[in-house]
Tab-separated table of C-alpha atoms and ligand atoms in Angstrom:
chain	number	residue	atom	x	y	z
A	21	MET	CA	-0.022	0.074	0.283
A	22	ASN	CA	1.992	3.324	1.141
A	23	ARG	CA	5.604	2.948	1.160
A	24	LEU	CA	8.624	5.172	1.679
A	25	GLU	CA	11.472	3.426	-0.792
A	26	ILE	CA	14.605	4.367	0.491
A	27	ASP	CA	17.639	3.850	-1.696
A	28	LEU	CA	21.029	3.124	0.291
A	29	LYS	CA	22.839	3.279	-3.139
A	30	LYS	CA	22.523	6.920	-3.261
A	31	LEU	CA	22.473	7.537	0.490
A	32	GLU	CA	26.032	6.298	-0.815
A	33	HIS	CA	26.225	8.650	-3.768
A	34	ASN	CA	25.662	11.253	-0.564
A	35	PHE	CA	28.148	10.315	1.136
A	36	ILE	CA	31.013	9.960	-1.145
A	37	THR	CA	29.977	13.470	-2.856
A	38	LEU	CA	30.124	15.454	0.911
A	39	LYS	CA	33.140	13.440	2.031
A	40	SER	CA	34.790	14.970	-1.169
A	41	LEU	CA	34.082	18.303	-0.293
A	42	LEU	CA	35.654	17.812	3.009
A	43	ASN	CA	39.436	18.085	3.885
A	44	LYS	CA	41.311	14.509	4.221
A	45	LYS	CA	41.105	14.923	8.105
A	46	THR	CA	37.847	16.087	8.886
A	47	LYS	CA	35.661	13.511	10.861
A	48	ILE	CA	32.052	13.095	9.945
A	49	ILE	CA	29.661	13.253	12.586
A	50	GLY	CA	26.489	11.608	11.156
A	51	VAL	CA	23.380	12.669	12.677
A	52	VAL	CA	20.542	9.712	12.806
A	53	LYS	CA	18.336	11.424	14.955
A	54	ALA	CA	14.406	11.345	14.652
A	55	ASP	CA	14.613	8.016	12.827
A	56	ALA	CA	17.386	9.201	10.636
A	57	TYR	CA	15.000	11.598	9.842
A	58	GLY	CA	12.205	9.288	8.916
A	59	GLY	CA	14.441	7.106	6.883
A	60	GLY	CA	14.981	4.276	9.663
A	61	GLN	CA	17.204	4.681	11.654
A	62	LEU	CA	19.122	1.252	11.707
A	63	LYS	CA	19.622	0.858	8.411
A	64	ILE	CA	20.568	4.429	7.601
A	65	ALA	CA	22.989	3.959	10.789
A	66	GLU	CA	24.283	0.494	9.573
A	67	LYS	CA	24.885	1.932	6.045
A	68	LEU	CA	26.994	4.941	7.177
A	69	ILE	CA	28.980	2.701	9.672
A	70	SER	CA	29.839	0.376	6.681
A	71	LEU	CA	30.982	3.652	4.483
A	72	GLY	CA	33.223	4.442	7.356
A	73	ILE	CA	31.467	7.120	9.389
A	74	ASP	CA	33.722	8.029	12.338
A	75	ILE	CA	30.991	9.030	14.712
A	76	LEU	CA	27.212	8.817	14.908
A	77	ALA	CA	24.869	11.147	16.762
A	78	VAL	CA	20.966	11.773	17.901
A	79	GLY	CA	18.998	13.828	19.417
A	80	TYR	CA	17.983	12.424	22.541
A	81	THR	CA	18.756	9.271	24.651
A	82	THR	CA	16.259	6.874	23.890
A	83	GLU	CA	17.421	6.923	20.258
A	84	ALA	CA	20.934	6.661	21.220
A	85	ILE	CA	19.708	3.664	22.744
A	86	SER	CA	17.618	1.810	19.935
A	87	LEU	CA	20.731	2.402	18.579
A	88	ARG	CA	22.333	-0.227	20.350
A	89	LYS	CA	20.369	-3.199	18.777
A	90	LEU	CA	23.324	-2.621	15.865
A	91	ASP	CA	26.769	-3.746	17.008
A	92	VAL	CA	28.086	-0.240	16.978
A	93	LYS	CA	31.642	0.478	17.924
A	94	ILE	CA	31.864	3.600	17.112
A	95	PRO	CA	31.290	6.395	19.551
A	96	ILE	CA	27.227	7.825	19.812
A	97	ILE	CA	27.359	11.333	20.809
A	98	VAL	CA	23.122	12.159	22.261
A	99	PHE	CA	23.116	16.227	21.539
A	100	TYR	CA	20.365	16.930	24.118
A	101	PRO	CA	20.748	14.698	27.063
A	102	GLN	CA	18.051	15.520	29.931
A	103	ILE	CA	19.531	15.171	33.485
A	104	LEU	CA	16.651	12.621	34.197
A	105	ASN	CA	18.784	10.661	31.543
A	106	LEU	CA	21.946	10.680	32.951
A	107	HIS	CA	22.268	7.533	34.216
A	108	GLU	CA	21.144	5.578	31.472
A	109	LEU	CA	23.304	7.163	28.955
A	110	ILE	CA	26.461	5.670	30.882
A	111	LYS	CA	25.420	2.221	31.103
A	112	ASN	CA	25.048	2.559	27.655
A	113	LYS	CA	28.274	3.925	26.980
A	114	LEU	CA	26.951	7.037	25.184
A	115	GLU	CA	28.504	10.761	24.839
A	116	PRO	CA	26.607	13.239	26.282
A	117	SER	CA	26.907	17.036	24.868
A	118	LEU	CA	26.825	18.717	27.791
A	119	TYR	CA	25.344	22.182	27.474
A	120	SER	CA	24.824	23.976	30.982
A	121	LYS	CA	26.325	24.359	34.414
A	122	LYS	CA	23.810	22.336	35.763
A	123	ILE	CA	23.893	19.646	33.590
A	124	TRP	CA	27.660	19.465	33.757
A	125	VAL	CA	27.870	19.167	37.384
A	126	SER	CA	24.758	16.454	37.236
A	127	PHE	CA	27.011	14.187	35.196
A	128	LYS	CA	30.135	14.950	37.340
A	129	ASN	CA	29.015	14.135	40.401
A	130	ILE	CA	27.338	10.524	38.842
A	131	VAL	CA	29.984	9.904	37.396
A	132	LYS	CA	32.547	10.657	40.286
A	133	GLU	CA	29.907	8.253	42.253
A	134	LYS	CA	30.340	5.679	39.882
A	135	LYS	CA	34.396	5.883	40.337
A	136	ILE	CA	34.931	6.422	36.797
A	137	ASN	CA	37.437	7.888	34.939
A	138	ASN	CA	37.924	9.438	31.157
A	139	TYR	CA	34.314	9.646	30.459
A	140	PRO	CA	34.087	11.133	27.380
A	141	VAL	CA	32.069	14.323	26.835
A	142	HIS	CA	31.362	17.146	24.292
A	143	ILE	CA	30.773	20.995	25.220
A	144	LYS	CA	28.373	22.577	23.759
A	145	TYR	CA	28.296	26.368	23.112
A	146	ASN	CA	25.577	28.769	22.358
A	147	THR	CA	27.024	31.139	20.210
A	148	GLY	CA	23.933	32.977	19.093
A	149	LEU	CA	21.275	30.325	18.166
A	150	ASN	CA	19.750	31.073	21.835
A	151	ARG	CA	18.655	27.693	21.724
A	152	LEU	CA	20.912	25.184	24.107
A	153	GLY	CA	24.743	25.287	25.073
A	154	PHE	CA	26.952	27.237	27.409
A	155	SER	CA	27.524	31.305	27.538
A	156	THR	CA	30.474	32.495	26.135
A	157	ASP	CA	30.733	33.876	29.274
A	158	ASP	CA	31.102	30.306	31.243
A	159	ILE	CA	34.566	29.634	29.477
A	160	ILE	CA	36.559	30.461	32.356
A	161	TRP	CA	34.443	28.439	34.693
A	162	ILE	CA	34.658	25.675	32.118
A	163	GLU	CA	38.198	25.451	31.488
A	164	GLN	CA	38.770	25.517	35.224
A	165	GLU	CA	35.976	22.823	35.842
A	166	ILE	CA	37.682	20.405	32.472
A	167	LYS	CA	41.014	20.335	34.732
A	168	ASN	CA	39.430	18.930	37.821
A	169	SER	CA	36.716	16.754	36.143
A	170	PRO	CA	36.390	12.899	35.473
A	171	PHE	CA	35.899	13.590	32.266
A	172	ILE	CA	37.867	13.371	28.267
A	173	ILE	CA	36.701	16.355	26.485
A	174	LYS	CA	36.396	14.577	23.232
A	175	SER	CA	34.937	18.054	21.246
A	176	ILE	CA	33.742	21.734	21.839
A	177	TYR	CA	31.264	22.545	19.241
A	178	SER	CA	28.271	25.105	18.295
A	179	HIS	CA	25.484	25.102	15.878
A	180	LEU	CA	24.911	27.730	13.119
A	181	GLY	CA	21.325	29.602	12.912
A	182	GLU	CA	21.155	29.815	9.418
A	183	SER	CA	24.187	28.530	7.561
A	184	GLU	CA	22.280	27.977	4.847
A	185	SER	CA	21.701	31.696	4.150
A	186	GLN	CA	23.581	33.877	1.543
A	187	LYS	CA	26.984	35.481	2.107
A	188	PRO	CA	27.521	37.627	3.791
A	189	ASN	CA	25.235	37.186	6.978
A	190	LYS	CA	25.556	38.825	9.725
A	191	ALA	CA	24.224	36.297	12.090
A	192	CYS	CA	26.468	33.799	11.125
A	193	GLU	CA	29.526	35.924	11.051
A	194	ASN	CA	28.732	37.088	14.640
A	195	GLN	CA	28.729	33.412	15.602
A	196	ILE	CA	31.603	32.555	13.913
A	197	ILE	CA	34.058	34.977	15.743
A	198	SER	CA	32.685	34.197	18.726
A	199	PHE	CA	33.150	30.195	18.194
A	200	GLU	CA	36.538	31.535	17.141
A	201	LYS	CA	37.419	32.710	20.698
A	202	ILE	CA	36.117	30.217	22.370
A	203	LYS	CA	38.209	27.555	20.571
A	204	LYS	CA	41.442	30.086	21.100
A	205	SER	CA	40.887	29.951	24.829
A	206	HIS	CA	40.622	26.634	25.254
A	207	GLU	CA	43.569	26.149	22.889
A	208	ASN	CA	45.716	28.060	25.078
A	209	ASN	CA	44.475	26.461	27.908
A	210	GLY	CA	46.484	23.443	27.264
A	211	ASN	CA	43.225	21.993	25.503
A	212	ARG	CA	44.879	20.481	22.242
A	213	ASP	CA	43.459	17.260	21.449
A	214	ILE	CA	39.640	18.654	20.959
A	215	ASP	CA	37.929	18.250	17.935
A	216	PHE	CA	35.948	21.761	17.175
A	217	HIS	CA	33.209	21.661	14.671
A	218	ILE	CA	30.314	24.028	13.931
A	219	LEU	CA	29.205	23.141	10.583
A	220	ASN	CA	25.941	21.286	9.279
A	221	THR	CA	25.119	20.099	5.914
A	222	SER	CA	24.446	23.785	4.377
A	223	GLY	CA	27.689	25.115	6.451
A	224	ILE	CA	29.642	22.307	4.228
A	225	PHE	CA	29.052	24.014	1.372
A	226	ASN	CA	28.782	27.563	2.449
A	227	TYR	CA	31.805	27.707	4.823
A	228	PRO	CA	34.166	24.880	3.534
A	229	ASN	CA	36.815	26.702	5.556
A	230	LEU	CA	35.040	26.241	8.702
A	231	GLN	CA	35.385	22.516	8.732
A	232	TYR	CA	37.637	22.684	11.979
A	233	ASP	CA	38.082	18.994	12.928
A	234	ALA	CA	34.606	17.547	12.043
A	235	VAL	CA	31.451	18.468	10.494
A	236	ARG	CA	27.845	17.175	11.429
A	237	ILE	CA	26.069	15.812	8.902
A	238	GLY	CA	22.353	14.755	8.895
A	239	ILE	CA	20.216	15.652	5.724
A	240	GLY	CA	22.761	16.126	3.019
A	241	PHE	CA	22.701	12.044	3.483
A	242	HIS	CA	18.879	12.382	2.265
A	243	GLY	CA	19.936	14.233	-0.447
A	244	TYR	CA	19.265	17.761	0.108
A	245	ALA	CA	21.355	20.803	1.549
A	246	ASN	CA	18.868	23.769	1.604
A	247	ASN	CA	19.493	25.545	-1.683
A	248	ASN	CA	18.942	24.189	-5.431
A	249	ASN	CA	22.546	24.906	-6.488
A	250	TRP	CA	23.884	22.592	-3.622
A	251	ASP	CA	20.916	19.773	-4.016
A	252	LYS	CA	22.035	19.281	-7.142
A	253	LYS	CA	25.158	17.946	-6.124
A	254	LEU	CA	23.432	15.264	-3.850
A	255	LYS	CA	20.657	12.524	-4.757
A	256	PRO	CA	17.419	12.220	-2.839
A	257	ILE	CA	17.148	8.689	-1.461
A	258	SER	CA	13.182	8.654	-0.635
A	259	LYS	CA	10.606	8.489	-2.617
A	260	LEU	CA	7.055	8.553	-1.207
A	261	LYS	CA	4.616	6.011	-2.869
A	262	SER	CA	1.189	5.157	-2.473
A	263	ILE	CA	-2.040	3.778	-4.618
A	264	ILE	CA	-5.339	4.845	-5.679
A	265	THR	CA	-7.820	2.624	-4.060
A	266	GLN	CA	-11.149	4.029	-5.894
A	267	ILE	CA	-11.858	6.531	-8.679
A	268	HIS	CA	-14.922	8.372	-9.126
A	269	LYS	CA	-16.940	10.732	-11.213
A	270	VAL	CA	-18.275	14.131	-9.868
A	271	LYS	CA	-20.085	16.301	-11.651
A	272	LYS	CA	-19.701	19.853	-11.930
A	273	GLY	CA	-20.583	21.493	-8.488
A	274	ASP	CA	-20.559	18.138	-6.149
A	275	LEU	CA	-18.742	18.361	-3.051
A	276	VAL	CA	-15.716	16.660	-2.143
A	277	GLY	CA	-14.018	15.572	1.623
A	278	TYR	CA	-14.982	16.605	5.064
A	279	ASN	CA	-16.532	20.360	5.452
A	280	SER	CA	-17.411	20.072	1.613
A	281	GLY	CA	-13.527	20.879	1.161
A	282	TRP	CA	-13.330	21.552	-2.287
A	283	LYS	CA	-16.428	22.054	-5.095
A	284	ALA	CA	-15.704	20.653	-8.362
A	285	PRO	CA	-15.446	23.394	-11.143
A	286	LYS	CA	-16.249	21.012	-13.747
A	287	ASP	CA	-17.486	17.122	-14.467
A	288	THR	CA	-14.128	15.388	-13.337
A	289	LYS	CA	-13.059	12.156	-11.765
A	290	ILE	CA	-11.639	12.070	-8.179
A	291	ALA	CA	-8.811	9.281	-7.028
A	292	VAL	CA	-8.633	8.405	-3.169
A	293	LEU	CA	-5.332	7.545	-2.052
A	294	PRO	CA	-4.916	5.285	1.138
A	295	ILE	CA	-2.757	8.038	3.086
A	296	GLY	CA	-3.768	10.818	5.245
A	297	HIS	CA	-2.694	13.384	8.139
A	298	ALA	CA	-1.889	10.676	10.452
A	299	ASP	CA	0.849	9.440	7.992
A	300	GLY	CA	2.010	13.072	7.614
A	301	ILE	CA	0.168	14.664	5.243
A	302	SER	CA	-0.315	17.028	7.117
A	303	ARG	CA	-4.033	18.600	6.470
A	304	SER	CA	-2.513	21.766	5.716
A	305	TYR	CA	-1.470	20.691	2.262
A	306	SER	CA	-5.547	20.158	1.924
A	307	ASN	CA	-6.578	22.875	-1.619
A	308	SER	CA	-2.901	24.678	-1.340
A	309	ASN	CA	-1.713	23.379	-4.710
A	310	THR	CA	0.153	20.413	-4.293
A	311	TRP	CA	0.415	17.837	-6.805
A	312	VAL	CA	1.614	14.498	-6.723
A	313	ASN	CA	2.838	12.179	-9.979
A	314	VAL	CA	-0.073	9.804	-11.289
A	315	ASN	CA	1.645	8.013	-14.255
A	316	GLY	CA	4.046	10.985	-15.024
A	317	MET	CA	1.053	13.635	-14.271
A	318	LYS	CA	0.510	16.045	-12.114
A	319	ALA	CA	-2.879	15.385	-10.128
A	320	TYR	CA	-3.488	17.928	-7.152
A	321	ILE	CA	-4.445	16.772	-3.718
A	322	VAL	CA	-8.905	18.491	-3.859
A	323	GLY	CA	-10.934	18.575	-0.334
A	324	ASN	CA	-9.644	18.503	3.396
A	325	ILE	CA	-6.734	15.710	3.761
A	326	CYS	CA	-8.581	13.024	5.929
A	327	MET	CA	-6.498	10.969	8.707
A	328	ASP	CA	-6.695	7.523	6.663
A	329	MET	CA	-6.965	8.806	3.007
A	330	LEU	CA	-6.652	12.020	0.671
A	331	MET	CA	-8.338	12.907	-2.703
A	332	ILE	CA	-7.142	13.868	-6.166
A	333	ASP	CA	-8.227	15.257	-9.349
A	334	VAL	CA	-7.550	12.757	-11.972
A	335	GLY	CA	-9.939	14.475	-14.893
A	336	ASN	CA	-7.263	14.929	-17.041
A	337	ILE	CA	-4.992	11.592	-16.085
A	338	LEU	CA	-5.259	8.235	-17.399
A	339	CYS	CA	-5.128	5.770	-14.550
A	340	ASN	CA	-7.106	2.967	-13.046
A	341	GLU	CA	-7.323	2.068	-9.596
A	342	GLY	CA	-4.806	0.156	-8.110
A	343	ASP	CA	-1.933	2.229	-10.174
A	344	GLU	CA	1.116	3.208	-8.246
A	345	VAL	CA	1.121	7.049	-6.838
A	346	GLU	CA	4.290	9.169	-6.249
A	347	ILE	CA	3.479	11.285	-3.818
A	348	PHE	CA	7.299	12.942	-3.362
A	349	GLY	CA	10.370	11.644	-4.894
A	350	GLN	CA	11.301	11.656	-8.377
A	351	LEU	CA	9.202	14.456	-10.356
A	352	ASN	CA	8.543	16.378	-7.111
A	353	SER	CA	11.467	16.553	-4.270
A	354	ALA	CA	10.465	16.739	-1.029
A	355	ASN	CA	11.776	19.701	-0.957
A	356	ASP	CA	9.133	21.139	-3.111
A	357	PHE	CA	6.285	19.055	-2.161
A	358	SER	CA	7.262	20.253	1.750
A	359	LYS	CA	6.762	24.031	0.462
A	360	LYS	CA	3.613	23.684	-0.244
A	361	ASN	CA	2.937	23.726	2.718
A	362	LYS	CA	5.477	26.594	3.879
A	363	THR	CA	7.539	24.070	5.740
A	364	ILE	CA	10.284	22.030	4.951
A	365	SER	CA	12.173	18.760	3.797
A	366	TYR	CA	13.346	18.203	7.393
A	367	GLU	CA	9.877	18.620	8.761
A	368	LEU	CA	8.003	16.567	5.813
A	369	MET	CA	10.091	13.463	5.669
A	370	THR	CA	10.275	13.492	9.822
A	371	SER	CA	6.847	13.345	10.039
A	372	ILE	CA	6.008	10.612	7.941
A	373	GLY	CA	4.123	7.531	9.837
A	374	PRO	CA	4.457	4.497	11.512
A	375	ARG	CA	1.879	2.778	9.019
A	376	VAL	CA	4.019	3.662	6.228
A	377	LYS	CA	6.401	0.867	5.434
A	378	ARG	CA	10.069	1.561	4.815
A	379	VAL	CA	11.357	-0.389	1.851
A	380	PHE	CA	15.142	-0.686	1.414
A	381	LEU	CA	16.783	-0.766	-2.143
A	382	SER	CA	20.367	-1.714	-2.093
B	423	PLP	C1	20.173	18.063	13.398
B	423	PLP	C2	21.760	18.773	13.793
B	423	PLP	C3	22.826	18.607	12.835
B	423	PLP	C4	22.334	18.139	11.381
B	423	PLP	O1	21.781	18.761	10.613
B	423	PLP	P1	21.843	18.818	8.961
B	423	PLP	O2	21.066	20.204	8.809
B	423	PLP	O3	20.506	18.019	9.058
B	423	PLP	O4	22.843	17.992	8.185
B	423	PLP	C5	23.845	19.130	12.949
B	423	PLP	N1	24.290	19.542	13.929
B	423	PLP	C6	23.388	19.487	15.175
B	423	PLP	C7	23.488	20.119	16.467
B	423	PLP	C8	21.941	19.124	14.914
B	423	PLP	O5	21.247	18.877	16.076
């Protein structure tokens, strides 16, 4: 019925392409949070490991624990651990990113209690995104703490708020200046074996000179880089497919879907697809000029999208019940599709629900 086809060969292409943009020594941190952007965490992580990725990263501790189903020998970073999960994080040999004095002290106390030495951790600074991270005012405190801590500091990093924005970009520049200061200060304090990193996928294209020791790639592996020119170098790895359950003839003036969401402007045919907002095709795509691919032709979504179904106008398209329909993929990228709902590929892909079967092509 519905399926998300994920082409692991294209994932390999994206890996090789992105790696070719990096310096030889730059490490790649593969970001597989949110079920690897909806694509299936275990398979994608497994493929990245087979391609030689250096490090994996997820958002939350439970996501890292599910990765432990694989025999992962490389480090796994948890970007956003919560104080409540720290014991579990240690039990599963995960590497936390510490982002505040509170979580630093909590973690230090637990690690000391357990009499562990040299626990690997990462330090996250807030350089302007104003989300998570130590303030630059905390540098001296952190440097002091590092000296007496039971930790090994594996990396120090920050995150840009708009790495895809056209250069010159003041917000990015200020973040970069701030990160440079942080880096210098730590290096002057003898913190030499630490990796520094600030770039995500778009950053690799936009700020290739700021690779430092590592880059963090998520969306790029899926074939997107938030800019049409950069996207061209990559291949979208996933296609969302459905089928036509039923076709109706409707007359001019007939109503389609809940709350009379669409009134046929002329006699036409309506095809029903077994995919709805419970599967990640948000109700906001209703009547939004969004089309899907039916036998190579554009068929527009009409009426309000239901939980389990949506309707498309196939008045001018040769098609039959049982025909395959591509929601996004070949003709219509996830990026273009998502724009119809004023959102981004990240949200569309991570919203695809658990009823949609993930099918891997290798
Ligand atoms: C999600 C995430 C990334 C990956 O960003 P992409 O734009 O998907 O490459 C990198 N760094 C951090 C801290 C993240 O949370």
